[in-house]
Short mmCIF file of C-alpha atoms and ligand atoms in Angstrom, two decimals:
data_model
loop_
_atom_site.label_atom_id
_atom_site.label_comp_id
_atom_site.label_asym_id
_atom_site.label_seq_id
_atom_site.Cartn_x
_atom_site.Cartn_y
_atom_site.Cartn_z
CA MET A 32 -14.57 -18.50 3.33
CA THR A 33 -15.17 -17.34 -0.46
CA ASP A 34 -12.56 -17.36 -2.85
CA VAL A 35 -13.71 -13.88 -4.42
CA PRO A 36 -10.39 -11.88 -4.15
CA LEU A 37 -9.84 -8.96 -2.50
CA VAL A 38 -8.81 -7.12 -5.78
CA LEU A 39 -8.24 -8.61 -9.07
CA ALA A 40 -6.24 -6.82 -11.65
CA ASP A 41 -7.98 -8.07 -14.78
CA GLY A 42 -6.01 -7.85 -18.23
CA ILE A 43 -4.93 -4.71 -17.01
CA VAL A 44 -2.34 -2.61 -19.20
CA ARG A 45 -0.40 0.95 -18.97
CA ARG A 46 1.23 2.57 -21.99
CA ASP A 47 3.63 5.88 -21.90
CA ALA A 48 1.00 7.89 -24.51
CA LEU A 49 4.01 9.92 -25.43
CA ARG A 50 6.09 7.28 -26.43
CA GLY A 51 4.10 4.74 -27.23
CA GLN A 52 5.92 2.53 -24.67
CA THR A 53 3.97 -0.25 -23.02
CA LEU A 54 5.09 0.30 -19.42
CA LEU A 55 3.16 -2.67 -18.11
CA GLN A 56 2.19 -5.55 -20.46
CA SER A 57 -1.43 -7.06 -20.30
CA THR A 58 -1.69 -8.14 -16.71
CA THR A 59 -4.09 -10.66 -14.54
CA PHE A 60 -3.58 -10.68 -10.76
CA ALA A 61 -5.58 -11.76 -7.90
CA LEU A 62 -4.99 -10.59 -4.17
CA HIS A 63 -6.95 -12.74 -1.43
CA ALA A 64 -7.27 -11.81 2.13
CA GLY A 65 -4.48 -13.42 3.67
CA ASP A 66 -1.89 -12.50 1.26
CA ARG A 67 1.43 -10.88 1.84
CA VAL A 68 3.17 -10.51 -1.44
CA ALA A 69 6.43 -9.67 -2.17
CA ILE A 70 7.64 -7.89 -5.80
CA THR A 71 11.42 -7.72 -6.95
CA GLY A 72 12.69 -7.08 -10.02
CA PRO A 73 15.08 -4.53 -11.56
CA SER A 74 14.53 -0.34 -11.04
CA GLY A 75 12.51 0.63 -13.84
CA SER A 76 10.97 -2.71 -14.65
CA GLY A 77 7.34 -1.47 -13.74
CA LYS A 78 6.86 -2.15 -10.54
CA SER A 79 5.69 1.13 -9.33
CA VAL A 80 3.66 1.43 -12.22
CA PHE A 81 2.02 -1.56 -11.37
CA LEU A 82 1.15 -0.66 -7.84
CA ARG A 83 -0.05 2.41 -8.68
CA SER A 84 -2.52 0.90 -11.31
CA LEU A 85 -3.51 -1.11 -8.57
CA ALA A 86 -4.65 1.47 -6.42
CA LEU A 87 -6.28 3.37 -9.12
CA LEU A 88 -3.91 6.18 -9.00
CA ASP A 89 -3.30 6.33 -12.37
CA PRO A 90 -5.55 5.91 -15.32
CA LEU A 91 -5.56 2.41 -17.03
CA ASP A 92 -4.80 1.76 -20.47
CA ALA A 93 -6.95 -1.29 -20.27
CA GLY A 94 -8.12 -3.72 -18.08
CA ARG A 95 -10.41 -3.15 -15.13
CA ILE A 96 -10.10 -3.46 -11.22
CA LEU A 97 -12.52 -5.72 -9.62
CA TRP A 98 -12.65 -5.08 -5.63
CA HIS A 99 -14.64 -7.77 -3.99
CA GLY A 100 -15.42 -8.88 -7.44
CA ALA A 101 -17.21 -5.64 -8.62
CA ALA A 102 -15.89 -3.34 -11.21
CA VAL A 103 -14.86 -0.12 -9.06
CA GLU A 104 -16.98 2.92 -10.41
CA ARG A 105 -15.72 6.09 -10.66
CA ALA A 106 -17.88 7.28 -7.94
CA ALA A 107 -16.36 4.25 -5.62
CA ILE A 108 -12.99 5.50 -5.94
CA PRO A 109 -12.15 7.55 -3.32
CA ARG A 110 -13.78 4.48 -1.14
CA TYR A 111 -11.23 1.99 -3.16
CA ARG A 112 -8.18 4.18 -1.94
CA ARG A 113 -9.18 4.49 1.10
CA ASN A 114 -8.73 0.88 1.76
CA VAL A 115 -6.52 -0.32 -0.83
CA ALA A 116 -3.90 2.25 0.03
CA TYR A 117 -0.69 2.88 -1.87
CA ILE A 118 2.47 4.40 0.42
CA ARG A 119 5.34 5.71 -1.68
CA GLN A 120 8.99 5.44 -0.95
CA ARG A 121 9.22 9.44 -0.18
CA PRO A 122 5.98 10.44 1.94
CA ALA A 123 4.99 13.54 0.97
CA LEU A 124 3.62 15.65 4.33
CA LEU A 125 2.34 18.79 4.83
CA ASP A 126 3.62 21.67 6.77
CA GLY A 127 2.51 21.91 10.54
CA SER A 128 2.67 18.94 13.08
CA VAL A 129 2.30 15.24 13.06
CA GLU A 130 -0.72 15.28 14.42
CA ASP A 131 -1.89 17.95 11.81
CA ASN A 132 -1.08 15.47 9.47
CA LEU A 133 -2.66 12.52 10.83
CA ARG A 134 -6.35 14.71 11.48
CA TYR A 135 -5.90 16.13 7.54
CA PRO A 136 -7.85 12.93 6.21
CA PHE A 137 -10.29 13.32 8.39
CA GLU A 138 -10.92 16.80 6.55
CA LEU A 139 -11.84 14.77 3.30
CA ARG A 140 -15.11 14.05 2.28
CA SER A 141 -14.53 10.27 1.92
CA TYR A 142 -13.46 10.28 5.66
CA ARG A 143 -16.07 12.13 7.31
CA ASP A 144 -17.77 8.93 8.77
CA SER A 145 -15.04 8.38 10.78
CA ARG A 146 -13.08 10.46 13.46
CA PHE A 147 -9.30 11.24 14.45
CA GLU A 148 -8.43 9.55 17.91
CA ARG A 149 -5.47 10.61 19.38
CA ALA A 150 -5.09 8.10 21.63
CA ARG A 151 -5.12 5.68 18.94
CA ALA A 152 -2.26 7.83 16.68
CA ALA A 153 -0.21 7.99 20.01
CA SER A 154 -0.63 3.77 20.35
CA LEU A 155 0.82 3.31 16.83
CA ALA A 156 3.40 5.60 17.23
CA ALA A 157 4.07 4.25 20.41
CA GLN A 158 4.19 1.43 18.86
CA ALA A 159 6.67 2.30 16.07
CA GLY A 160 9.19 3.03 19.37
CA ARG A 161 8.10 7.19 19.18
CA ALA A 162 8.08 8.99 22.48
CA ALA A 163 5.06 10.62 23.91
CA ASP A 164 6.03 13.83 22.11
CA PHE A 165 5.60 12.37 18.40
CA LEU A 166 2.92 14.04 17.64
CA ASP A 167 3.53 17.44 18.08
CA LYS A 168 7.09 17.54 16.39
CA ARG A 169 7.08 19.86 13.29
CA ALA A 170 7.10 17.48 10.23
CA SER A 171 9.69 19.62 8.52
CA GLU A 172 11.80 18.70 11.57
CA LEU A 173 11.49 14.75 10.80
CA SER A 174 14.07 12.19 9.86
CA GLY A 175 13.13 10.56 7.01
CA GLY A 176 12.12 7.10 8.88
CA GLU A 177 10.08 9.50 11.14
CA ALA A 178 8.31 10.63 8.05
CA GLN A 179 7.57 7.47 6.48
CA ILE A 180 6.48 6.88 10.18
CA THR A 181 4.06 9.31 10.30
CA ALA A 182 2.76 8.50 6.77
CA LEU A 183 2.06 4.82 7.36
CA ILE A 184 0.08 5.69 10.78
CA ARG A 185 -1.82 8.37 8.77
CA VAL A 186 -2.89 5.64 6.70
CA LEU A 187 -3.55 2.38 9.07
CA GLN A 188 -5.59 4.65 11.46
CA LEU A 189 -8.33 4.25 8.55
CA ALA A 190 -8.42 0.69 8.74
CA PRO A 191 -7.74 -0.26 5.17
CA GLU A 192 -7.85 -3.37 3.86
CA VAL A 193 -5.03 -3.61 1.77
CA LEU A 194 -1.65 -2.30 1.64
CA LEU A 195 0.63 -1.76 -1.57
CA LEU A 196 4.02 -0.63 -0.21
CA ASP A 197 6.26 0.63 -2.89
CA GLU A 198 9.88 0.66 -1.62
CA PRO A 199 8.59 1.97 1.90
CA THR A 200 12.22 1.90 3.57
CA ALA A 201 14.48 2.20 0.88
CA SER A 202 16.17 5.33 1.89
CA LEU A 203 15.81 4.76 5.45
CA ASP A 204 18.22 3.62 8.45
CA PRO A 205 17.70 -0.07 10.20
CA GLU A 206 15.76 0.88 13.35
CA SER A 207 13.03 3.19 10.88
CA SER A 208 13.03 0.16 8.70
CA ARG A 209 12.44 -2.27 11.28
CA ALA A 210 9.74 0.24 12.91
CA ILE A 211 7.64 0.34 9.51
CA GLU A 212 8.13 -3.42 9.21
CA GLY A 213 6.68 -3.71 12.88
CA LEU A 214 3.42 -1.50 12.15
CA VAL A 215 2.85 -3.79 8.56
CA HIS A 216 3.07 -7.04 11.02
CA ALA A 217 1.02 -5.75 13.76
CA TRP A 218 -1.69 -4.27 11.28
CA PHE A 219 -1.73 -7.76 9.20
CA ASP A 220 -2.10 -9.94 12.07
CA ALA A 221 -5.00 -7.56 13.90
CA ASP A 222 -7.34 -9.50 11.35
CA PRO A 223 -5.35 -11.84 8.57
CA GLY A 224 -9.10 -12.70 7.33
CA ARG A 225 -9.63 -9.31 6.05
CA HIS A 226 -6.20 -8.16 4.93
CA ALA A 227 -3.55 -8.33 2.34
CA SER A 228 -0.13 -6.66 1.60
CA MET A 229 1.92 -6.11 -1.40
CA TRP A 230 5.52 -4.96 -0.76
CA VAL A 231 8.00 -3.69 -2.94
CA SER A 232 11.70 -4.61 -2.07
CA HIS A 233 15.21 -4.97 -3.27
CA ASP A 234 16.20 -6.57 -0.16
CA PRO A 235 15.52 -10.46 -0.62
CA ALA A 236 15.53 -10.45 3.00
CA GLN A 237 13.04 -8.40 3.95
CA ALA A 238 10.72 -9.38 0.95
CA ALA A 239 10.97 -13.35 2.64
CA ARG A 240 10.45 -11.41 5.88
CA MET A 241 7.19 -9.82 4.92
CA SER A 242 5.81 -12.14 2.54
CA GLU A 243 4.79 -15.72 1.29
CA ARG A 244 4.26 -15.33 -1.86
CA HIS A 245 7.01 -13.64 -4.21
CA LEU A 246 6.55 -11.82 -7.71
CA THR A 247 9.36 -10.46 -10.03
CA MET A 248 8.52 -7.70 -12.39
CA ARG A 249 10.87 -7.26 -15.60
CA ALA A 250 10.39 -5.02 -18.22
CA GLY A 251 6.52 -4.68 -17.44
CA VAL A 252 5.54 -8.51 -17.46
CA LEU A 253 5.02 -9.54 -13.82
CA ASP A 254 5.82 -13.41 -13.17
CA GLU A 255 4.86 -15.62 -10.00
CA ALA A 256 7.23 -18.55 -10.51
CA ALA A 257 7.26 -19.12 -6.91
CA GLN A 258 3.74 -19.33 -5.92
CA ALA A 259 3.37 -22.07 -3.31
CA ALA A 260 1.05 -24.41 -5.04
CA SER A 261 -1.43 -24.91 -1.81
CA ALA A 262 -2.07 -20.94 -1.14
CA HIS A 263 -4.89 -21.09 -2.90
CA GLN A 264 -6.71 -24.20 -3.21
CA GLU A 265 -10.22 -24.07 -4.01
CA ALA A 266 -11.90 -25.92 -1.00
CA GLY A 267 -12.38 -29.99 -1.23
CA GLN A 268 -9.70 -30.29 -3.71
N1 LIG B 573 3.78 8.31 -15.46
C1 LIG B 573 4.49 7.79 -16.63
N2 LIG B 573 4.72 7.91 -18.03
C2 LIG B 573 5.46 7.51 -19.00
N3 LIG B 573 6.23 6.77 -18.21
C3 LIG B 573 6.42 6.25 -16.85
C4 LIG B 573 5.42 7.00 -16.02
N4 LIG B 573 5.81 6.31 -14.67
C5 LIG B 573 6.45 5.39 -15.27
N5 LIG B 573 7.36 5.30 -16.38
C6 LIG B 573 8.30 4.79 -16.79
O1 LIG B 573 7.96 3.47 -16.72
C7 LIG B 573 9.32 2.44 -16.71
C8 LIG B 573 8.76 1.67 -15.16
O2 LIG B 573 9.04 2.38 -13.88
P1 LIG B 573 8.65 2.02 -13.10
O3 LIG B 573 7.37 1.56 -12.32
O4 LIG B 573 8.79 3.32 -11.91
O5 LIG B 573 10.01 1.00 -12.32
P2 LIG B 573 10.30 0.61 -11.09
O6 LIG B 573 10.27 -1.10 -11.00
O7 LIG B 573 11.79 1.03 -10.65
O8 LIG B 573 9.24 1.00 -9.94
C9 LIG B 573 10.38 3.42 -16.28
O9 LIG B 573 10.69 3.16 -17.66
C10 LIG B 573 9.60 4.50 -15.92
O10 LIG B 573 10.50 5.74 -16.74
MG1 LIG B 574 9.30 1.95 -8.26
#
């Protein structure tokens, strides 16, 4: 097994151009296949800014992101975002049915090599405890939990390598939160040699359930105090 990280943030910085404030201090961080990371920290400390930077959703002010050891060129960003997927707290769904939402990515250019598979989508919905008619529901009539389940299935059916989960269950009922955790667990366990996750949570119990590596963010500074020393020792040491 190689020790090249799936994703390496190499001195990345984010600033608020308007106010000249640094939102994310220079951060170097490696995410390896098999890592399950939790991030906690006060509200406004930069957790979302960091995750969105890792996902290449917002422009970096310094540093770079390496994916499998190589810088992500502009033309490769759609492919990167497909593999390093960001899940936001409040999912954005289109009008139409759940199935319309799940079909939508396959209309985009970067997903042209794959096709929507209804059976697979239905099986993910069943895993999340949804009834057989879930795919036919109107997106506008979903509960918050069902909307988040839909958003997660939309990403999972595209077989990402990395999930960046930004407080995905923060405003959900316990049953939906468990369904989201279950989907992420099942996805991770399907291929731990290829997958890694980062989960921002304000719930320490959830962070413990969903990770072995714990980071904290404070005023734009990422800290990895609690990383297990054995997690990524070089072979033979
Ligand atoms: N695009 C942006 N432009 C300017 N300031 C931002 C932007 N995004 C976030 N911020 C600010 O950066 C700080 C960290 O925000 P955020 O990462 O959302 O915190 P949290 O840890 O709660 O996720 C906050 O002060 C927020 O107002
Ligand atoms: Mg946030």
